[in-house]
Amino acid sequence: MTRQTVTLANMQQGHAELMRLWAWCKSMLAAEHRLTVEARPEKRSDAQNRMLWSALGDLSRQITWHGMKLSAEDWKCMCTASLKKQRAVPGLDGQSFVVLGQPTSTMTKAEMTELIDLIHYTGAAHDVQWSPASIAQDINAMEQAA
């Protein structure tokens, strides 16, 4: 059995792809296979991911947060929690707190754009000097070049 994954970009192309997919699904169902079909917004792009980690690295190297140097991963957790208005709950040890949140790997392109905008806003408020990869002007151009 094979897996079918399609990206729908517009109504005409989407209709053609769905008709092709239906033919495949029909043959699989006729052969008594059970299928799962999922439609969801496209997830973050590789170009967005590269920009995200570059910008987080810039924050990590240049900002001292309340007397502490935070890792890029720490900044990702803090910015994501701020964006999504996430909750912090007491940890299992009762002495720490754990942020309950959404991983960036499940974010859509639009959500990732919001997160990168928040990171840029935070960096600008702290006079961060951005590396070139952190401020790519056109994500689509980056994706085509990759």
Short mmCIF file of N, CA, C and O in Angstrom, two decimals:
data_model
loop_
_atom_site.label_atom_id
_atom_site.label_comp_id
_atom_site.label_asym_id
_atom_site.label_seq_id
_atom_site.Cartn_x
_atom_site.Cartn_y
_atom_site.Cartn_z
N MET A 1 0.86 -1.17 0.00
CA MET A 1 0.00 0.00 0.00
C MET A 1 0.90 1.23 0.00
O MET A 1 1.91 1.27 0.68
N THR A 2 0.53 2.23 -0.75
CA THR A 2 1.28 3.47 -0.78
C THR A 2 0.50 4.57 -0.08
O THR A 2 -0.69 4.42 0.20
N ARG A 3 1.17 5.65 0.16
CA ARG A 3 0.56 6.80 0.81
C ARG A 3 0.45 7.92 -0.22
O ARG A 3 1.35 8.13 -1.01
N GLN A 4 -0.65 8.62 -0.20
CA GLN A 4 -0.87 9.73 -1.13
C GLN A 4 -0.88 11.04 -0.33
O GLN A 4 -1.64 11.18 0.62
N THR A 5 -0.02 11.97 -0.69
CA THR A 5 0.00 13.29 -0.07
C THR A 5 -0.04 14.32 -1.19
O THR A 5 0.76 14.24 -2.12
N VAL A 6 -0.96 15.24 -1.11
CA VAL A 6 -1.06 16.28 -2.14
C VAL A 6 -1.14 17.65 -1.47
O VAL A 6 -1.61 17.77 -0.34
N THR A 7 -0.65 18.66 -2.17
CA THR A 7 -0.76 20.03 -1.72
C THR A 7 -1.72 20.73 -2.67
O THR A 7 -1.53 20.71 -3.89
N LEU A 8 -2.74 21.34 -2.09
CA LEU A 8 -3.75 22.03 -2.89
C LEU A 8 -3.44 23.52 -2.86
O LEU A 8 -3.41 24.13 -1.79
N ALA A 9 -3.21 24.11 -4.03
CA ALA A 9 -2.78 25.50 -4.11
C ALA A 9 -3.89 26.45 -4.55
O ALA A 9 -3.89 27.62 -4.19
N ASN A 10 -4.83 25.97 -5.36
CA ASN A 10 -5.94 26.81 -5.80
C ASN A 10 -7.12 25.89 -6.14
O ASN A 10 -6.98 24.67 -6.14
N MET A 11 -8.27 26.47 -6.43
CA MET A 11 -9.48 25.66 -6.62
C MET A 11 -9.38 24.73 -7.83
O MET A 11 -9.76 23.56 -7.74
N GLN A 12 -8.87 25.20 -8.95
CA GLN A 12 -8.80 24.37 -10.15
C GLN A 12 -7.83 23.21 -9.95
O GLN A 12 -8.17 22.05 -10.19
N GLN A 13 -6.63 23.50 -9.50
CA GLN A 13 -5.64 22.46 -9.26
C GLN A 13 -6.12 21.52 -8.14
O GLN A 13 -5.97 20.31 -8.22
N GLY A 14 -6.75 22.11 -7.10
CA GLY A 14 -7.25 21.31 -5.99
C GLY A 14 -8.32 20.32 -6.44
O GLY A 14 -8.31 19.15 -6.04
N HIS A 15 -9.21 20.76 -7.29
CA HIS A 15 -10.26 19.87 -7.80
C HIS A 15 -9.65 18.71 -8.58
O HIS A 15 -10.02 17.55 -8.39
N ALA A 16 -8.69 19.02 -9.46
CA ALA A 16 -8.05 17.96 -10.26
C ALA A 16 -7.33 16.96 -9.35
O ALA A 16 -7.44 15.74 -9.56
N GLU A 17 -6.63 17.46 -8.34
CA GLU A 17 -5.92 16.57 -7.41
C GLU A 17 -6.89 15.71 -6.62
O GLU A 17 -6.64 14.52 -6.40
N LEU A 18 -7.99 16.29 -6.17
CA LEU A 18 -8.96 15.53 -5.40
C LEU A 18 -9.64 14.45 -6.25
O LEU A 18 -9.93 13.35 -5.75
N MET A 19 -9.88 14.72 -7.51
CA MET A 19 -10.46 13.71 -8.41
C MET A 19 -9.47 12.55 -8.61
O MET A 19 -9.84 11.38 -8.59
N ARG A 20 -8.18 12.89 -8.78
CA ARG A 20 -7.15 11.86 -8.91
C ARG A 20 -7.05 11.06 -7.61
O ARG A 20 -6.99 9.83 -7.62
N LEU A 21 -7.10 11.75 -6.49
CA LEU A 21 -7.03 11.08 -5.19
C LEU A 21 -8.26 10.18 -4.97
O LEU A 21 -8.13 9.07 -4.46
N TRP A 22 -9.43 10.64 -5.41
CA TRP A 22 -10.63 9.83 -5.26
C TRP A 22 -10.51 8.52 -6.04
O TRP A 22 -10.89 7.45 -5.54
N ALA A 23 -9.94 8.57 -7.22
CA ALA A 23 -9.76 7.34 -8.01
C ALA A 23 -8.89 6.36 -7.25
O ALA A 23 -9.17 5.15 -7.20
N TRP A 24 -7.83 6.86 -6.65
CA TRP A 24 -6.94 6.00 -5.86
C TRP A 24 -7.67 5.46 -4.63
O TRP A 24 -7.61 4.26 -4.34
N CYS A 25 -8.40 6.33 -3.92
CA CYS A 25 -9.15 5.90 -2.74
C CYS A 25 -10.19 4.84 -3.10
O CYS A 25 -10.36 3.84 -2.38
N LYS A 26 -10.88 5.04 -4.22
CA LYS A 26 -11.91 4.10 -4.65
C LYS A 26 -11.32 2.71 -4.88
O LYS A 26 -11.89 1.70 -4.43
N SER A 27 -10.16 2.66 -5.53
CA SER A 27 -9.53 1.35 -5.77
C SER A 27 -9.08 0.70 -4.46
O SER A 27 -9.19 -0.51 -4.29
N MET A 28 -8.60 1.51 -3.53
CA MET A 28 -8.17 0.96 -2.23
C MET A 28 -9.38 0.46 -1.44
O MET A 28 -9.32 -0.60 -0.82
N LEU A 29 -10.46 1.20 -1.46
CA LEU A 29 -11.67 0.78 -0.75
C LEU A 29 -12.27 -0.47 -1.38
O LEU A 29 -12.75 -1.36 -0.67
N ALA A 30 -12.22 -0.57 -2.71
CA ALA A 30 -12.71 -1.76 -3.41
C ALA A 30 -11.90 -2.98 -3.00
O ALA A 30 -12.43 -4.09 -2.96
N ALA A 31 -10.62 -2.77 -2.69
CA ALA A 31 -9.75 -3.87 -2.25
C ALA A 31 -9.86 -4.08 -0.74
O ALA A 31 -9.07 -4.81 -0.14
N GLU A 32 -10.86 -3.44 -0.12
CA GLU A 32 -11.19 -3.57 1.29
C GLU A 32 -10.13 -3.03 2.25
O GLU A 32 -9.99 -3.49 3.38
N HIS A 33 -9.38 -2.03 1.79
CA HIS A 33 -8.45 -1.32 2.68
C HIS A 33 -9.21 -0.20 3.37
O HIS A 33 -10.08 0.43 2.77
N ARG A 34 -8.90 0.03 4.62
CA ARG A 34 -9.46 1.18 5.33
C ARG A 34 -8.51 2.35 5.12
O ARG A 34 -7.29 2.18 5.11
N LEU A 35 -9.04 3.54 4.95
CA LEU A 35 -8.23 4.72 4.68
C LEU A 35 -8.52 5.82 5.68
O LEU A 35 -9.63 5.93 6.19
N THR A 36 -7.53 6.64 5.92
CA THR A 36 -7.69 7.86 6.70
C THR A 36 -7.33 9.02 5.77
O THR A 36 -6.28 9.00 5.14
N VAL A 37 -8.21 9.99 5.67
CA VAL A 37 -7.97 11.16 4.82
C VAL A 37 -7.91 12.38 5.73
O VAL A 37 -8.77 12.55 6.60
N GLU A 38 -6.90 13.21 5.54
CA GLU A 38 -6.72 14.40 6.38
C GLU A 38 -6.52 15.62 5.48
O GLU A 38 -5.77 15.58 4.51
N ALA A 39 -7.21 16.69 5.81
CA ALA A 39 -6.99 17.97 5.14
C ALA A 39 -6.68 18.98 6.24
O ALA A 39 -7.39 19.06 7.24
N ARG A 40 -5.60 19.73 6.07
CA ARG A 40 -5.18 20.71 7.08
C ARG A 40 -4.40 21.82 6.41
O ARG A 40 -3.87 21.62 5.32
N PRO A 41 -4.31 22.97 7.06
CA PRO A 41 -3.47 24.03 6.49
C PRO A 41 -2.01 23.57 6.44
O PRO A 41 -1.57 22.77 7.28
N GLU A 42 -1.29 24.06 5.46
CA GLU A 42 0.11 23.71 5.29
C GLU A 42 0.90 24.14 6.53
O GLU A 42 0.68 25.21 7.08
N LYS A 43 1.83 23.28 6.97
CA LYS A 43 2.66 23.59 8.12
C LYS A 43 3.77 24.54 7.72
O LYS A 43 3.97 24.85 6.56
N ARG A 44 4.52 24.95 8.71
CA ARG A 44 5.61 25.89 8.50
C ARG A 44 6.55 25.41 7.41
O ARG A 44 6.70 24.21 7.18
N SER A 45 7.20 26.36 6.77
CA SER A 45 8.13 26.01 5.69
C SER A 45 9.54 25.84 6.23
O SER A 45 9.87 26.30 7.33
N ASP A 46 10.39 25.19 5.46
CA ASP A 46 11.80 25.05 5.83
C ASP A 46 12.46 26.42 5.93
O ASP A 46 13.28 26.66 6.82
N ALA A 47 12.10 27.33 5.03
CA ALA A 47 12.68 28.68 5.06
C ALA A 47 12.28 29.40 6.36
O ALA A 47 13.11 30.08 6.98
N GLN A 48 11.02 29.25 6.77
CA GLN A 48 10.60 29.85 8.03
C GLN A 48 11.36 29.24 9.20
O GLN A 48 11.74 29.95 10.13
N ASN A 49 11.57 27.94 9.17
CA ASN A 49 12.29 27.26 10.24
C ASN A 49 13.72 27.79 10.35
O ASN A 49 14.22 28.04 11.45
N ARG A 50 14.39 27.96 9.19
CA ARG A 50 15.75 28.49 9.20
C ARG A 50 15.76 29.92 9.77
O ARG A 50 16.64 30.27 10.58
N MET A 51 14.80 30.74 9.36
CA MET A 51 14.73 32.12 9.86
C MET A 51 14.45 32.12 11.36
O MET A 51 15.07 32.89 12.11
N LEU A 52 13.55 31.27 11.81
CA LEU A 52 13.22 31.17 13.23
C LEU A 52 14.46 30.91 14.06
O LEU A 52 14.75 31.63 15.01
N TRP A 53 15.22 29.87 13.71
CA TRP A 53 16.37 29.49 14.54
C TRP A 53 17.51 30.50 14.44
O TRP A 53 18.23 30.72 15.41
N SER A 54 17.65 31.15 13.31
CA SER A 54 18.65 32.21 13.19
C SER A 54 18.29 33.37 14.13
O SER A 54 19.13 33.87 14.88
N ALA A 55 17.02 33.79 14.09
CA ALA A 55 16.57 34.90 14.94
C ALA A 55 16.65 34.54 16.42
O ALA A 55 17.06 35.37 17.25
N LEU A 56 16.28 33.32 16.77
CA LEU A 56 16.39 32.89 18.17
C LEU A 56 17.84 32.89 18.63
O LEU A 56 18.14 33.25 19.78
N GLY A 57 18.75 32.47 17.75
CA GLY A 57 20.18 32.51 18.08
C GLY A 57 20.66 33.93 18.31
O GLY A 57 21.47 34.20 19.22
N ASP A 58 20.17 34.87 17.49
CA ASP A 58 20.52 36.29 17.68
C ASP A 58 20.05 36.78 19.04
O ASP A 58 20.80 37.46 19.76
N LEU A 59 18.81 36.45 19.43
CA LEU A 59 18.31 36.84 20.75
C LEU A 59 19.20 36.24 21.84
O LEU A 59 19.60 36.93 22.79
N SER A 60 19.52 34.97 21.71
CA SER A 60 20.29 34.25 22.71
C SER A 60 21.67 34.87 22.92
O SER A 60 22.15 35.00 24.05
N ARG A 61 22.31 35.27 21.84
CA ARG A 61 23.66 35.83 21.93
C ARG A 61 23.68 37.26 22.45
O ARG A 61 24.65 37.69 23.06
N GLN A 62 22.58 38.01 22.21
CA GLN A 62 22.66 39.45 22.44
C GLN A 62 21.83 39.98 23.61
O GLN A 62 22.03 41.12 24.02
N ILE A 63 20.92 39.19 24.13
CA ILE A 63 20.06 39.71 25.21
C ILE A 63 20.34 38.96 26.51
O ILE A 63 20.42 37.74 26.54
N THR A 64 20.50 39.74 27.56
CA THR A 64 20.54 39.18 28.92
C THR A 64 19.16 39.45 29.49
O THR A 64 18.74 40.61 29.64
N TRP A 65 18.42 38.38 29.79
CA TRP A 65 17.03 38.48 30.23
C TRP A 65 16.96 38.37 31.74
O TRP A 65 17.23 37.32 32.31
N HIS A 66 16.65 39.48 32.40
CA HIS A 66 16.56 39.53 33.87
C HIS A 66 17.78 38.90 34.53
O HIS A 66 17.67 38.07 35.43
N GLY A 67 18.95 39.28 34.01
CA GLY A 67 20.21 38.81 34.57
C GLY A 67 20.65 37.43 34.10
O GLY A 67 21.66 36.91 34.58
N MET A 68 19.90 36.83 33.17
CA MET A 68 20.23 35.48 32.71
C MET A 68 20.45 35.46 31.21
O MET A 68 19.78 36.16 30.46
N LYS A 69 21.39 34.62 30.77
CA LYS A 69 21.55 34.34 29.35
C LYS A 69 20.69 33.12 29.04
O LYS A 69 20.82 32.08 29.71
N LEU A 70 19.80 33.25 28.08
CA LEU A 70 18.91 32.15 27.70
C LEU A 70 19.40 31.51 26.41
O LEU A 70 19.93 32.20 25.53
N SER A 71 19.19 30.22 26.27
CA SER A 71 19.53 29.51 25.04
C SER A 71 18.49 29.84 23.97
O SER A 71 17.40 30.35 24.26
N ALA A 72 18.81 29.51 22.73
CA ALA A 72 17.84 29.69 21.64
C ALA A 72 16.57 28.88 21.93
O ALA A 72 15.45 29.36 21.68
N GLU A 73 16.71 27.69 22.47
CA GLU A 73 15.55 26.86 22.82
C GLU A 73 14.72 27.54 23.91
O GLU A 73 13.48 27.53 23.86
N ASP A 74 15.39 28.15 24.91
CA ASP A 74 14.66 28.88 25.96
C ASP A 74 13.86 30.02 25.36
O ASP A 74 12.70 30.24 25.72
N TRP A 75 14.49 30.77 24.44
CA TRP A 75 13.80 31.88 23.78
C TRP A 75 12.61 31.38 22.97
O TRP A 75 11.56 32.00 22.94
N LYS A 76 12.77 30.24 22.32
CA LYS A 76 11.65 29.67 21.54
C LYS A 76 10.48 29.37 22.47
O LYS A 76 9.33 29.73 22.17
N CYS A 77 10.74 28.75 23.60
CA CYS A 77 9.68 28.43 24.55
C CYS A 77 9.01 29.70 25.07
O CYS A 77 7.78 29.78 25.16
N MET A 78 9.82 30.71 25.40
CA MET A 78 9.26 31.94 25.95
C MET A 78 8.44 32.69 24.90
O MET A 78 7.33 33.15 25.19
N CYS A 79 8.95 32.80 23.69
CA CYS A 79 8.22 33.52 22.65
C CYS A 79 6.95 32.78 22.24
O CYS A 79 5.90 33.40 22.05
N THR A 80 7.02 31.47 22.13
CA THR A 80 5.84 30.68 21.77
C THR A 80 4.78 30.79 22.87
O THR A 80 3.60 30.97 22.59
N ALA A 81 5.22 30.70 24.12
CA ALA A 81 4.28 30.82 25.24
C ALA A 81 3.64 32.20 25.26
O ALA A 81 2.43 32.34 25.50
N SER A 82 4.41 33.23 24.97
CA SER A 82 3.87 34.59 24.94
C SER A 82 2.86 34.75 23.80
O SER A 82 1.80 35.35 23.98
N LEU A 83 3.20 34.22 22.64
CA LEU A 83 2.31 34.33 21.48
C LEU A 83 1.00 33.61 21.71
O LEU A 83 -0.08 34.12 21.41
N LYS A 84 1.06 32.42 22.23
CA LYS A 84 -0.12 31.58 22.38
C LYS A 84 -0.82 31.75 23.72
O LYS A 84 -1.80 31.06 24.01
N LYS A 85 -0.33 32.67 24.55
CA LYS A 85 -0.92 32.92 25.87
C LYS A 85 -1.07 31.61 26.65
O LYS A 85 -2.13 31.27 27.16
N GLN A 86 0.04 30.89 26.71
CA GLN A 86 0.01 29.57 27.32
C GLN A 86 0.07 29.65 28.84
O GLN A 86 0.44 30.67 29.41
N ARG A 87 -0.27 28.54 29.47
CA ARG A 87 -0.33 28.46 30.92
C ARG A 87 0.93 27.82 31.47
O ARG A 87 1.55 26.97 30.83
N ALA A 88 1.29 28.22 32.70
CA ALA A 88 2.37 27.56 33.43
C ALA A 88 1.73 26.86 34.63
O ALA A 88 0.88 27.43 35.31
N VAL A 89 2.11 25.62 34.85
CA VAL A 89 1.57 24.85 35.97
C VAL A 89 2.72 24.35 36.82
O VAL A 89 3.85 24.21 36.34
N PRO A 90 2.47 24.08 38.10
CA PRO A 90 3.54 23.53 38.94
C PRO A 90 4.05 22.21 38.37
O PRO A 90 3.27 21.38 37.90
N GLY A 91 5.37 22.04 38.41
CA GLY A 91 5.97 20.80 37.94
C GLY A 91 5.74 19.65 38.90
O GLY A 91 5.23 19.84 40.01
N LEU A 92 6.13 18.47 38.49
CA LEU A 92 5.91 17.28 39.31
C LEU A 92 6.66 17.35 40.64
O LEU A 92 6.21 16.79 41.64
N ASP A 93 7.78 18.07 40.67
CA ASP A 93 8.54 18.20 41.91
C ASP A 93 7.95 19.24 42.86
O ASP A 93 8.38 19.36 44.00
N GLY A 94 6.96 20.01 42.40
CA GLY A 94 6.32 21.02 43.22
C GLY A 94 7.17 22.27 43.44
O GLY A 94 6.75 23.19 44.11
N GLN A 95 8.37 22.29 42.87
CA GLN A 95 9.27 23.43 43.09
C GLN A 95 9.55 24.21 41.81
O GLN A 95 10.21 25.24 41.85
N SER A 96 9.09 23.69 40.69
CA SER A 96 9.33 24.36 39.41
C SER A 96 8.00 24.54 38.70
O SER A 96 6.97 24.04 39.15
N PHE A 97 8.06 25.26 37.58
CA PHE A 97 6.87 25.43 36.75
C PHE A 97 7.15 24.90 35.35
O PHE A 97 8.28 24.95 34.87
N VAL A 98 6.11 24.39 34.71
CA VAL A 98 6.19 23.86 33.36
C VAL A 98 5.19 24.63 32.51
O VAL A 98 4.04 24.81 32.91
N VAL A 99 5.65 25.09 31.33
CA VAL A 99 4.76 25.79 30.42
C VAL A 99 4.06 24.76 29.54
O VAL A 99 4.71 23.90 28.94
N LEU A 100 2.75 24.82 29.49
CA LEU A 100 1.98 23.94 28.63
C LEU A 100 1.76 24.67 27.32
O LEU A 100 1.19 25.75 27.30
N GLY A 101 2.24 24.10 26.23
CA GLY A 101 2.13 24.87 25.01
C GLY A 101 2.14 24.07 23.74
O GLY A 101 2.14 22.85 23.75
N GLN A 102 2.18 24.81 22.65
CA GLN A 102 2.16 24.23 21.31
C GLN A 102 3.58 24.17 20.77
O GLN A 102 4.28 25.18 20.76
N PRO A 103 4.01 23.03 20.29
CA PRO A 103 5.33 22.97 19.66
C PRO A 103 5.31 23.69 18.32
O PRO A 103 4.28 23.72 17.63
N THR A 104 6.44 24.28 17.95
CA THR A 104 6.49 25.01 16.67
C THR A 104 6.38 24.06 15.49
O THR A 104 5.97 24.48 14.41
N SER A 105 6.69 22.80 15.69
CA SER A 105 6.62 21.85 14.56
C SER A 105 5.21 21.63 14.06
O SER A 105 5.01 21.17 12.95
N THR A 106 4.21 21.98 14.87
CA THR A 106 2.82 21.82 14.44
C THR A 106 2.20 23.12 13.95
O THR A 106 1.03 23.14 13.58
N MET A 107 2.98 24.21 13.97
CA MET A 107 2.43 25.50 13.56
C MET A 107 2.23 25.59 12.05
O MET A 107 3.02 25.04 11.28
N THR A 108 1.20 26.30 11.66
CA THR A 108 0.97 26.58 10.25
C THR A 108 1.93 27.69 9.82
O THR A 108 2.59 28.32 10.66
N LYS A 109 1.98 27.96 8.51
CA LYS A 109 2.81 29.05 8.01
C LYS A 109 2.40 30.38 8.63
O LYS A 109 3.24 31.19 9.00
N ALA A 110 1.08 30.61 8.76
CA ALA A 110 0.60 31.86 9.33
C ALA A 110 1.00 32.00 10.80
O ALA A 110 1.42 33.07 11.24
N GLU A 111 0.88 30.91 11.56
CA GLU A 111 1.28 30.95 12.97
C GLU A 111 2.78 31.19 13.09
O GLU A 111 3.23 31.94 13.96
N MET A 112 3.57 30.55 12.22
CA MET A 112 5.01 30.74 12.26
C MET A 112 5.37 32.19 11.91
O MET A 112 6.28 32.76 12.52
N THR A 113 4.66 32.78 10.97
CA THR A 113 4.90 34.18 10.63
C THR A 113 4.63 35.07 11.84
O THR A 113 5.42 35.98 12.13
N GLU A 114 3.55 34.80 12.58
CA GLU A 114 3.26 35.56 13.80
C GLU A 114 4.38 35.42 14.82
O GLU A 114 4.77 36.40 15.46
N LEU A 115 4.89 34.20 14.99
CA LEU A 115 5.96 33.95 15.95
C LEU A 115 7.23 34.69 15.55
O LEU A 115 7.87 35.34 16.38
N ILE A 116 7.60 34.62 14.28
CA ILE A 116 8.81 35.31 13.81
C ILE A 116 8.64 36.82 13.98
O ILE A 116 9.57 37.53 14.39
N ASP A 117 7.44 37.34 13.70
CA ASP A 117 7.18 38.77 13.91
C ASP A 117 7.36 39.15 15.38
O ASP A 117 7.95 40.20 15.69
N LEU A 118 6.86 38.31 16.29
CA LEU A 118 7.03 38.57 17.73
C LEU A 118 8.51 38.56 18.11
O LEU A 118 8.96 39.41 18.89
N ILE A 119 9.26 37.62 17.57
CA ILE A 119 10.70 37.55 17.86
C ILE A 119 11.39 38.81 17.36
O ILE A 119 12.22 39.41 18.06
N HIS A 120 11.06 39.25 16.14
CA HIS A 120 11.65 40.47 15.60
C HIS A 120 11.27 41.69 16.44
O HIS A 120 12.10 42.58 16.69
N TYR A 121 10.02 41.75 16.90
CA TYR A 121 9.58 42.85 17.75
C TYR A 121 10.38 42.86 19.06
O TYR A 121 10.84 43.90 19.51
N THR A 122 10.55 41.68 19.65
CA THR A 122 11.30 41.56 20.90
C THR A 122 12.75 41.98 20.70
O THR A 122 13.31 42.73 21.50
N GLY A 123 13.35 41.51 19.61
CA GLY A 123 14.73 41.88 19.32
C GLY A 123 14.88 43.37 19.09
O GLY A 123 15.84 43.99 19.57
N ALA A 124 13.94 43.98 18.37
CA ALA A 124 14.01 45.41 18.10
C ALA A 124 13.93 46.21 19.41
O ALA A 124 14.62 47.22 19.57
N ALA A 125 13.12 45.74 20.35
CA ALA A 125 12.99 46.41 21.64
C ALA A 125 14.27 46.33 22.46
O ALA A 125 14.47 47.11 23.40
N HIS A 126 15.16 45.40 22.10
CA HIS A 126 16.43 45.21 22.82
C HIS A 126 17.64 45.49 21.94
O HIS A 126 18.75 45.04 22.23
N ASP A 127 17.43 46.22 20.84
CA ASP A 127 18.51 46.64 19.93
C ASP A 127 19.34 45.47 19.39
O ASP A 127 20.55 45.58 19.23
N VAL A 128 18.69 44.36 19.11
CA VAL A 128 19.39 43.21 18.53
C VAL A 128 19.84 43.54 17.11
O VAL A 128 19.07 44.12 16.33
N GLN A 129 21.06 43.20 16.79
CA GLN A 129 21.58 43.33 15.43
C GLN A 129 21.35 41.98 14.75
O GLN A 129 21.94 40.97 15.14
N TRP A 130 20.46 41.95 13.77
CA TRP A 130 20.06 40.70 13.15
C TRP A 130 21.10 40.19 12.16
O TRP A 130 21.66 40.97 11.39
N SER A 131 21.32 38.90 12.17
CA SER A 131 22.15 38.27 11.14
C SER A 131 21.32 38.20 9.86
O SER A 131 20.09 38.24 9.91
N PRO A 132 21.95 38.12 8.68
CA PRO A 132 21.19 38.12 7.42
C PRO A 132 20.10 37.06 7.36
O PRO A 132 19.00 37.33 6.86
N ALA A 133 20.35 35.87 7.87
CA ALA A 133 19.35 34.80 7.79
C ALA A 133 18.14 35.08 8.67
O ALA A 133 17.08 34.50 8.45
N SER A 134 18.28 35.99 9.63
CA SER A 134 17.17 36.28 10.55
C SER A 134 16.16 37.27 9.99
O SER A 134 15.08 37.41 10.54
N ILE A 135 16.53 37.96 8.91
CA ILE A 135 15.64 39.01 8.40
C ILE A 135 15.39 38.89 6.91
O ILE A 135 15.20 39.90 6.22
N ALA A 136 15.38 37.68 6.40
CA ALA A 136 15.09 37.49 4.97
C ALA A 136 13.80 38.21 4.64
O ALA A 136 12.80 38.07 5.33
N GLN A 137 13.82 38.99 3.59
CA GLN A 137 12.67 39.82 3.24
C GLN A 137 11.54 39.04 2.61
O GLN A 137 10.39 39.38 2.75
N ASP A 138 11.87 37.98 1.87
CA ASP A 138 10.83 37.28 1.12
C ASP A 138 10.97 35.78 1.34
O ASP A 138 11.82 35.14 0.75
N ILE A 139 10.13 35.25 2.21
CA ILE A 139 10.16 33.81 2.51
C ILE A 139 9.98 32.99 1.25
O ILE A 139 10.65 31.99 1.05
N ASN A 140 9.06 33.38 0.36
CA ASN A 140 8.82 32.61 -0.86
C ASN A 140 10.08 32.55 -1.71
O ASN A 140 10.39 31.50 -2.29
N ALA A 141 10.82 33.65 -1.82
CA ALA A 141 12.06 33.65 -2.60
C ALA A 141 13.08 32.72 -1.96
O ALA A 141 13.81 32.01 -2.65
N MET A 142 13.12 32.70 -0.63
CA MET A 142 14.04 31.80 0.07
C MET A 142 13.69 30.35 -0.23
O MET A 142 14.56 29.51 -0.43
N GLU A 143 12.39 30.04 -0.21
CA GLU A 143 11.96 28.67 -0.46
C GLU A 143 12.31 28.22 -1.88
O GLU A 143 12.70 27.10 -2.09
N GLN A 144 12.17 29.13 -2.84
CA GLN A 144 12.47 28.78 -4.23
C GLN A 144 13.96 28.58 -4.43
O GLN A 144 14.38 27.76 -5.24
N ALA A 145 14.78 29.32 -3.68
CA ALA A 145 16.23 29.21 -3.82
C ALA A 145 16.75 27.93 -3.15
O ALA A 145 17.79 27.42 -3.52
N ALA A 146 16.02 27.44 -2.17
CA ALA A 146 16.48 26.25 -1.41
C ALA A 146 16.32 24.99 -2.23
O ALA A 146 15.63 24.86 -3.16
#
